[in-house]
PDB file of C-alpha atoms in Angstrom:
ATOM      1  CA  ASP A  17      -0.052   0.046   0.106  1.00 55.00           C
ATOM      2  CA  ALA A  18       1.217   3.674  -0.662  1.00 62.00           C
ATOM      3  CA  LYS A  19       2.450   5.706   1.974  1.00 88.00           C
ATOM      4  CA  THR A  20       0.632   8.627   4.006  1.00 93.00           C
ATOM      5  CA  THR A  21       1.954  11.543   5.985  1.00 95.00           C
ATOM      6  CA  GLN A  22      -0.053  13.150   8.801  1.00 96.00           C
ATOM      7  CA  PRO A  23       1.181  15.568  11.357  1.00 97.00           C
ATOM      8  CA  ASN A  24       1.869  13.789  14.563  1.00 95.00           C
ATOM      9  CA  SER A  25      -0.522  15.897  16.961  1.00 97.00           C
ATOM     10  CA  MET A  26      -3.134  18.484  16.566  1.00 97.00           C
ATOM     11  CA  GLU A  27      -5.188  20.426  19.003  1.00 97.00           C
ATOM     12  CA  SER A  28      -9.004  21.639  18.752  1.00 96.00           C
ATOM     13  CA  ASN A  29     -11.427  23.483  20.914  1.00 96.00           C
ATOM     14  CA  GLU A  30     -14.426  21.660  21.773  1.00 96.00           C
ATOM     15  CA  GLU A  31     -17.412  22.296  19.473  1.00 96.00           C
ATOM     16  CA  GLU A  32     -15.334  23.833  16.720  1.00 96.00           C
ATOM     17  CA  PRO A  33     -14.577  22.109  13.601  1.00 96.00           C
ATOM     18  CA  VAL A  34     -11.378  20.213  13.127  1.00 97.00           C
ATOM     19  CA  HIS A  35      -9.645  19.640   9.905  1.00 98.00           C
ATOM     20  CA  LEU A  36      -7.219  16.606   9.705  1.00 98.00           C
ATOM     21  CA  PRO A  37      -4.849  16.500   6.985  1.00 98.00           C
ATOM     22  CA  CYS A  38      -3.121  13.584   5.048  1.00 97.00           C
ATOM     23  CA  ASN A  39      -0.559  13.644   2.360  1.00 96.00           C
ATOM     24  CA  HIS A  40      -0.570  10.621  -0.246  1.00 94.00           C
ATOM     25  CA  SER A  41       1.321  11.977  -2.987  1.00 93.00           C
ATOM     26  CA  THR A  42       2.326   8.251  -4.545  1.00 91.00           C
ATOM     27  CA  ILE A  43      -1.843   7.145  -4.349  1.00 91.00           C
ATOM     28  CA  SER A  44      -2.639   4.816  -7.260  1.00 88.00           C
ATOM     29  CA  GLY A  45      -5.846   5.304  -9.394  1.00 87.00           C
ATOM     30  CA  THR A  46      -7.250   1.928  -7.474  1.00 86.00           C
ATOM     31  CA  ASP A  47      -6.431   3.380  -4.087  1.00 90.00           C
ATOM     32  CA  TYR A  48      -9.293   3.885  -1.415  1.00 93.00           C
ATOM     33  CA  ILE A  49      -8.687   6.462   1.236  1.00 95.00           C
ATOM     34  CA  HIS A  50      -9.772   5.122   4.668  1.00 96.00           C
ATOM     35  CA  TRP A  51      -9.889   6.842   7.923  1.00 97.00           C
ATOM     36  CA  TYR A  52      -9.846   5.065  11.254  1.00 97.00           C
ATOM     37  CA  ARG A  53      -9.417   6.334  14.945  1.00 97.00           C
ATOM     38  CA  GLN A  54      -8.503   4.965  18.063  1.00 95.00           C
ATOM     39  CA  LEU A  55      -9.686   6.046  21.516  1.00 93.00           C
ATOM     40  CA  PRO A  56      -7.460   4.891  24.271  1.00 88.00           C
ATOM     41  CA  SER A  57      -7.776   1.158  25.427  1.00 88.00           C
ATOM     42  CA  GLN A  58     -10.097   0.662  22.482  1.00 92.00           C
ATOM     43  CA  GLY A  59      -9.852  -1.071  19.143  1.00 94.00           C
ATOM     44  CA  PRO A  60      -9.742   1.029  15.967  1.00 95.00           C
ATOM     45  CA  GLU A  61     -12.994   2.688  14.650  1.00 96.00           C
ATOM     46  CA  TYR A  62     -13.855   2.976  11.100  1.00 96.00           C
ATOM     47  CA  VAL A  63     -14.840   6.524  10.225  1.00 97.00           C
ATOM     48  CA  ILE A  64     -15.195   7.106   6.558  1.00 97.00           C
ATOM     49  CA  HIS A  65     -13.709   6.188   3.240  1.00 96.00           C
ATOM     50  CA  GLY A  66     -13.676   7.377  -0.459  1.00 95.00           C
ATOM     51  CA  LEU A  67     -12.003   7.141  -3.796  1.00 94.00           C
ATOM     52  CA  THR A  68     -12.317  10.222  -6.035  1.00 93.00           C
ATOM     53  CA  SER A  69     -15.458  12.326  -4.701  1.00 91.00           C
ATOM     54  CA  ASN A  70     -15.981  13.890  -1.220  1.00 93.00           C
ATOM     55  CA  VAL A  71     -17.974  11.753   1.305  1.00 94.00           C
ATOM     56  CA  ASN A  72     -19.924  12.481   4.212  1.00 95.00           C
ATOM     57  CA  ASN A  73     -21.748  10.447   6.932  1.00 94.00           C
ATOM     58  CA  ARG A  74     -23.015  10.656  10.443  1.00 92.00           C
ATOM     59  CA  MET A  75     -19.522  10.721  11.819  1.00 91.00           C
ATOM     60  CA  ALA A  76     -17.453  13.166   9.442  1.00 96.00           C
ATOM     61  CA  SER A  77     -16.746  14.366   5.860  1.00 97.00           C
ATOM     62  CA  LEU A  78     -14.079  13.351   3.869  1.00 98.00           C
ATOM     63  CA  ALA A  79     -12.703  15.887   1.465  1.00 97.00           C
ATOM     64  CA  ILE A  80     -10.440  14.401  -1.692  1.00 97.00           C
ATOM     65  CA  ALA A  81      -8.136  16.861  -3.527  1.00 96.00           C
ATOM     66  CA  GLU A  82      -8.985  16.865  -7.388  1.00 95.00           C
ATOM     67  CA  ASP A  83      -5.446  15.367  -8.025  1.00 95.00           C
ATOM     68  CA  ARG A  84      -5.873  12.781  -5.249  1.00 95.00           C
ATOM     69  CA  LYS A  85      -2.511  13.494  -3.790  1.00 95.00           C
ATOM     70  CA  SER A  86      -4.083  14.579  -0.447  1.00 96.00           C
ATOM     71  CA  SER A  87      -7.314  14.482   1.684  1.00 97.00           C
ATOM     72  CA  THR A  88      -8.733  15.998   4.905  1.00 98.00           C
ATOM     73  CA  LEU A  89     -11.089  14.360   7.592  1.00 98.00           C
ATOM     74  CA  ILE A  90     -13.517  17.094   8.739  1.00 98.00           C
ATOM     75  CA  LEU A  91     -14.952  16.755  12.092  1.00 97.00           C
ATOM     76  CA  HIS A  92     -17.653  19.446  12.231  1.00 94.00           C
ATOM     77  CA  ARG A  93     -17.805  19.902  15.944  1.00 95.00           C
ATOM     78  CA  ALA A  94     -15.469  18.374  18.003  1.00 96.00           C
ATOM     79  CA  THR A  95     -16.419  16.633  21.107  1.00 96.00           C
ATOM     80  CA  LEU A  96     -14.338  15.401  24.170  1.00 96.00           C
ATOM     81  CA  ARG A  97     -15.090  11.938  22.728  1.00 94.00           C
ATOM     82  CA  ASP A  98     -13.438  12.669  19.737  1.00 96.00           C
ATOM     83  CA  ALA A  99      -9.966  12.867  21.072  1.00 97.00           C
ATOM     84  CA  ALA A 100      -8.113   9.690  19.563  1.00 97.00           C
ATOM     85  CA  VAL A 101      -5.521   9.275  17.352  1.00 96.00           C
ATOM     86  CA  TYR A 102      -6.735   9.273  13.631  1.00 97.00           C
ATOM     87  CA  TYR A 103      -5.007   7.079  10.819  1.00 96.00           C
ATOM     88  CA  CYS A 104      -5.253   7.970   7.188  1.00 96.00           C
ATOM     89  CA  ILE A 105      -4.886   4.518   5.212  1.00 94.00           C
ATOM     90  CA  LEU A 106      -4.746   3.990   1.755  1.00 92.00           C
ATOM     91  CA  LYS A 107      -6.218   0.599   0.632  1.00 89.00           C
ATOM     92  CA  THR A 108      -5.228  -0.629  -2.873  1.00 82.00           C
ATOM     93  CA  GLY A 109      -7.571  -2.716  -5.151  1.00 65.00           C
ATOM     94  CA  GLY A 110      -4.725  -4.522  -7.055  1.00 57.00           C
ATOM     95  CA  GLY A 111      -2.186  -7.223  -5.555  1.00 56.00           C
ATOM     96  CA  SER A 112      -2.551 -10.425  -3.997  1.00 56.00           C
ATOM     97  CA  GLY A 113      -1.813 -12.128  -0.638  1.00 58.00           C
ATOM     98  CA  ALA A 114      -1.979 -10.949   2.745  1.00 56.00           C
ATOM     99  CA  GLY A 115      -1.032  -7.170   1.731  1.00 61.00           C
ATOM    100  CA  SER A 116      -4.151  -6.752  -0.147  1.00 66.00           C
ATOM    101  CA  TYR A 117      -6.232  -7.501   2.814  1.00 71.00           C
ATOM    102  CA  GLN A 118      -4.453  -6.074   5.612  1.00 76.00           C
ATOM    103  CA  LEU A 119      -5.141  -2.497   6.925  1.00 83.00           C
ATOM    104  CA  THR A 120      -1.581  -0.985   7.316  1.00 83.00           C
ATOM    105  CA  PHE A 121      -1.703   1.591  10.159  1.00 86.00           C
ATOM    106  CA  GLY A 122       1.020   4.242  10.532  1.00 85.00           C
ATOM    107  CA  LYS A 123       1.417   6.713  13.446  1.00 87.00           C
ATOM    108  CA  GLY A 124      -1.339   8.781  12.908  1.00 93.00           C
ATOM    109  CA  THR A 125      -2.270  12.143  14.163  1.00 97.00           C
ATOM    110  CA  LYS A 126      -3.159  12.420  17.828  1.00 96.00           C
ATOM    111  CA  LEU A 127      -6.016  14.666  18.296  1.00 98.00           C
ATOM    112  CA  SER A 128      -6.489  16.544  21.666  1.00 97.00           C
ATOM    113  CA  VAL A 129      -9.733  18.293  22.377  1.00 97.00           C
ATOM    114  CA  ILE A 130      -9.741  21.217  24.589  1.00 96.00           C
ATOM    115  CA  PRO A 131     -13.084  21.817  26.678  1.00 94.00           C
TER     116      PRO A 131
ATOM    117  CA  ASN B  23     -25.221  -3.133  18.827  1.00 64.00           C
ATOM    118  CA  ALA B  24     -22.518  -5.906  19.997  1.00 77.00           C
ATOM    119  CA  GLY B  25     -20.641  -5.702  16.501  1.00 95.00           C
ATOM    120  CA  VAL B  26     -17.286  -7.527  17.158  1.00 97.00           C
ATOM    121  CA  THR B  27     -16.825  -9.368  20.440  1.00 97.00           C
ATOM    122  CA  GLN B  28     -13.630 -10.450  22.000  1.00 97.00           C
ATOM    123  CA  THR B  29     -12.856 -12.692  24.911  1.00 97.00           C
ATOM    124  CA  PRO B  30     -11.293 -12.600  27.252  1.00 97.00           C
ATOM    125  CA  LYS B  31     -10.510  -9.057  27.632  1.00 96.00           C
ATOM    126  CA  PHE B  32      -7.169  -9.565  29.710  1.00 96.00           C
ATOM    127  CA  GLN B  33      -4.958 -12.853  30.081  1.00 96.00           C
ATOM    128  CA  VAL B  34      -1.771 -13.470  31.867  1.00 97.00           C
ATOM    129  CA  LEU B  35      -0.199 -16.799  30.717  1.00 96.00           C
ATOM    130  CA  LYS B  36       3.315 -18.605  31.695  1.00 97.00           C
ATOM    131  CA  THR B  37       5.638 -19.224  28.883  1.00 97.00           C
ATOM    132  CA  GLY B  38       4.458 -22.416  27.258  1.00 97.00           C
ATOM    133  CA  GLN B  39       0.879 -22.349  28.033  1.00 97.00           C
ATOM    134  CA  SER B  40      -1.589 -22.403  25.460  1.00 96.00           C
ATOM    135  CA  MET B  41      -4.696 -20.460  24.916  1.00 96.00           C
ATOM    136  CA  THR B  42      -7.431 -19.589  22.662  1.00 97.00           C
ATOM    137  CA  LEU B  43      -8.863 -16.054  21.901  1.00 98.00           C
ATOM    138  CA  GLN B  44     -12.316 -15.956  20.805  1.00 98.00           C
ATOM    139  CA  CYS B  45     -14.066 -13.510  18.407  1.00 98.00           C
ATOM    140  CA  ALA B  46     -17.581 -13.428  17.305  1.00 98.00           C
ATOM    141  CA  GLN B  47     -19.389 -10.797  14.987  1.00 98.00           C
ATOM    142  CA  ASP B  48     -23.002 -10.347  14.647  1.00 97.00           C
ATOM    143  CA  MET B  49     -22.961  -8.333  11.489  1.00 96.00           C
ATOM    144  CA  ASN B  50     -23.232 -11.214   8.897  1.00 96.00           C
ATOM    145  CA  HIS B  51     -19.686 -10.287   7.737  1.00 96.00           C
ATOM    146  CA  ASN B  52     -17.888 -12.748   5.118  1.00 95.00           C
ATOM    147  CA  SER B  53     -14.166 -11.871   6.247  1.00 94.00           C
ATOM    148  CA  MET B  54     -12.658 -11.709   9.383  1.00 96.00           C
ATOM    149  CA  TYR B  55      -9.213 -10.861  10.724  1.00 96.00           C
ATOM    150  CA  TRP B  56      -6.811 -11.140  13.432  1.00 97.00           C
ATOM    151  CA  TYR B  57      -4.397  -8.217  14.351  1.00 96.00           C
ATOM    152  CA  ARG B  58      -1.860  -7.741  17.034  1.00 96.00           C
ATOM    153  CA  GLN B  59      -0.785  -4.031  18.135  1.00 94.00           C
ATOM    154  CA  ASP B  60       2.584  -3.321  19.777  1.00 92.00           C
ATOM    155  CA  PRO B  61       4.073  -0.121  21.038  1.00 84.00           C
ATOM    156  CA  GLY B  62       5.513   1.860  18.001  1.00 76.00           C
ATOM    157  CA  MET B  63       4.704  -0.922  15.589  1.00 78.00           C
ATOM    158  CA  GLY B  64       1.157  -0.111  14.541  1.00 83.00           C
ATOM    159  CA  LEU B  65      -1.285  -3.183  14.033  1.00 89.00           C
ATOM    160  CA  ARG B  66       0.069  -6.045  11.869  1.00 91.00           C
ATOM    161  CA  LEU B  67      -1.944  -9.004  10.425  1.00 92.00           C
ATOM    162  CA  ILE B  68      -1.436 -12.247  11.996  1.00 95.00           C
ATOM    163  CA  TYR B  69      -4.163 -14.334   9.941  1.00 95.00           C
ATOM    164  CA  TYR B  70      -7.212 -13.536   8.176  1.00 94.00           C
ATOM    165  CA  SER B  71     -10.325 -15.509   6.690  1.00 95.00           C
ATOM    166  CA  ALA B  72     -11.791 -14.231   3.422  1.00 92.00           C
ATOM    167  CA  SER B  73     -14.862 -16.140   3.728  1.00 92.00           C
ATOM    168  CA  GLU B  74     -16.427 -19.109   5.887  1.00 93.00           C
ATOM    169  CA  GLY B  75     -14.090 -22.252   5.336  1.00 91.00           C
ATOM    170  CA  THR B  76     -11.086 -20.398   4.253  1.00 93.00           C
ATOM    171  CA  THR B  77      -8.109 -19.095   6.302  1.00 95.00           C
ATOM    172  CA  ASP B  78      -4.659 -17.672   5.237  1.00 93.00           C
ATOM    173  CA  LYS B  79      -1.546 -16.124   6.778  1.00 93.00           C
ATOM    174  CA  GLY B  80      -0.779 -12.578   7.272  1.00 91.00           C
ATOM    175  CA  GLU B  81       2.104 -10.709   7.919  1.00 90.00           C
ATOM    176  CA  VAL B  82       3.259 -12.411  11.207  1.00 94.00           C
ATOM    177  CA  PRO B  83       1.663 -15.762  11.520  1.00 96.00           C
ATOM    178  CA  ASN B  84       4.489 -17.711  13.203  1.00 96.00           C
ATOM    179  CA  GLY B  85       3.364 -19.152  16.585  1.00 96.00           C
ATOM    180  CA  TYR B  86      -0.548 -18.897  15.938  1.00 97.00           C
ATOM    181  CA  ASN B  87      -3.185 -20.920  14.459  1.00 97.00           C
ATOM    182  CA  VAL B  88      -6.796 -19.871  13.698  1.00 97.00           C
ATOM    183  CA  SER B  89      -9.969 -21.680  13.105  1.00 97.00           C
ATOM    184  CA  ARG B  90     -13.008 -20.152  11.266  1.00 96.00           C
ATOM    185  CA  LEU B  91     -15.533 -22.176  13.368  1.00 90.00           C
ATOM    186  CA  ASN B  92     -18.413 -20.722  11.361  1.00 95.00           C
ATOM    187  CA  LYS B  93     -19.612 -17.436   9.730  1.00 96.00           C
ATOM    188  CA  ARG B  94     -19.653 -15.536  13.004  1.00 97.00           C
ATOM    189  CA  GLU B  95     -16.779 -16.838  14.874  1.00 97.00           C
ATOM    190  CA  PHE B  96     -12.909 -16.837  14.148  1.00 98.00           C
ATOM    191  CA  SER B  97     -10.718 -17.838  17.134  1.00 98.00           C
ATOM    192  CA  LEU B  98      -7.044 -17.560  17.341  1.00 98.00           C
ATOM    193  CA  ARG B  99      -4.843 -20.357  19.461  1.00 98.00           C
ATOM    194  CA  LEU B 100      -1.097 -19.755  20.887  1.00 96.00           C
ATOM    195  CA  GLU B 101      -0.009 -23.345  21.103  1.00 93.00           C
ATOM    196  CA  SER B 102       3.128 -22.465  23.174  1.00 96.00           C
ATOM    197  CA  ALA B 103       3.151 -18.690  24.555  1.00 95.00           C
ATOM    198  CA  ALA B 104       6.427 -16.806  24.446  1.00 97.00           C
ATOM    199  CA  PRO B 105       7.279 -13.405  25.912  1.00 96.00           C
ATOM    200  CA  SER B 106       7.464 -12.083  22.306  1.00 96.00           C
ATOM    201  CA  GLN B 107       3.576 -12.696  21.937  1.00 97.00           C
ATOM    202  CA  THR B 108       2.783 -10.323  24.722  1.00 97.00           C
ATOM    203  CA  SER B 109       0.530  -7.591  23.049  1.00 97.00           C
ATOM    204  CA  VAL B 110      -2.903  -6.429  22.258  1.00 97.00           C
ATOM    205  CA  TYR B 111      -4.814  -8.647  19.967  1.00 98.00           C
ATOM    206  CA  PHE B 112      -7.461  -7.217  17.814  1.00 97.00           C
ATOM    207  CA  CYS B 113     -10.297  -9.390  15.884  1.00 98.00           C
ATOM    208  CA  ALA B 114     -11.976  -7.764  12.973  1.00 97.00           C
ATOM    209  CA  SER B 115     -14.658  -8.265  10.218  1.00 96.00           C
ATOM    210  CA  SER B 116     -15.553  -6.700   7.115  1.00 94.00           C
ATOM    211  CA  PRO B 117     -18.630  -7.491   4.866  1.00 93.00           C
ATOM    212  CA  ARG B 118     -16.215  -8.902   1.888  1.00 88.00           C
ATOM    213  CA  THR B 119     -12.626  -8.252   1.137  1.00 85.00           C
ATOM    214  CA  GLY B 120     -11.574  -5.662  -1.101  1.00 86.00           C
ATOM    215  CA  PRO B 121     -10.155  -2.039  -1.071  1.00 87.00           C
ATOM    216  CA  ASN B 122     -13.449  -0.456  -0.454  1.00 89.00           C
ATOM    217  CA  GLN B 123     -14.516  -2.540   2.607  1.00 91.00           C
ATOM    218  CA  PRO B 124     -14.402  -1.058   6.023  1.00 93.00           C
ATOM    219  CA  GLN B 125     -13.228  -3.419   8.974  1.00 95.00           C
ATOM    220  CA  HIS B 126     -14.888  -3.267  12.298  1.00 96.00           C
ATOM    221  CA  PHE B 127     -12.921  -3.957  15.302  1.00 97.00           C
ATOM    222  CA  GLY B 128     -13.385  -5.407  18.574  1.00 97.00           C
ATOM    223  CA  ASP B 129     -12.151  -4.013  21.682  1.00 95.00           C
ATOM    224  CA  GLY B 130      -8.964  -6.254  22.122  1.00 96.00           C
ATOM    225  CA  THR B 131      -7.499  -9.009  24.353  1.00 97.00           C
ATOM    226  CA  ARG B 132      -4.728  -7.742  26.119  1.00 96.00           C
ATOM    227  CA  LEU B 133      -2.220 -10.585  26.674  1.00 97.00           C
ATOM    228  CA  SER B 134       0.992 -10.742  28.766  1.00 96.00           C
ATOM    229  CA  ILE B 135       3.431 -13.667  28.953  1.00 96.00           C
ATOM    230  CA  LEU B 136       5.477 -14.230  31.665  1.00 95.00           C
TER     231      LEU B 136
END
């Protein structure tokens, strides 16, 4: 899977929007962009994914650059429960074997929410 | 709203002991996965089951075995535990395999091998 780059940490005030960036300059045409988050002492939680178009769900929005070399996860109103490590992951549609099934988690962005 | 359920949540073993980690999902998903998470290493895939009746090795399968008991259940067995297997183990499931399939995780089993 292609590599992603995220800031190590970010801070946000409670009830304000949060924009979490991710760079993936080597993305291929068949790579899906996935976002997961992990709260302390819990398993990773799926947030959202997309291929080319912007996506919205009840948790967040995903904005994908026109050239697909970057994306932004948008939390519309941060709450204390949103404090977590957020992972941007590319999932390829090609290849075979274990690598095509595995989610490869990097270091992610640790989001702190200030009351 | 159970999703993916893992048991036990915590376990301490002595070197050489065996144990089985249990995982069950109630979302009618076809595919299931076992990962381990170590500090500074991210999650690594141990084994996966693309569909009922099939299992395949992931990135770090040595020292583990799996059984896809039925569509709901996927167990991970440590035959002879070693201190290097001290980790947090996560089970996940997805509707199918594929790049656009989200994986849903359990809350993990924290395993310590003394």
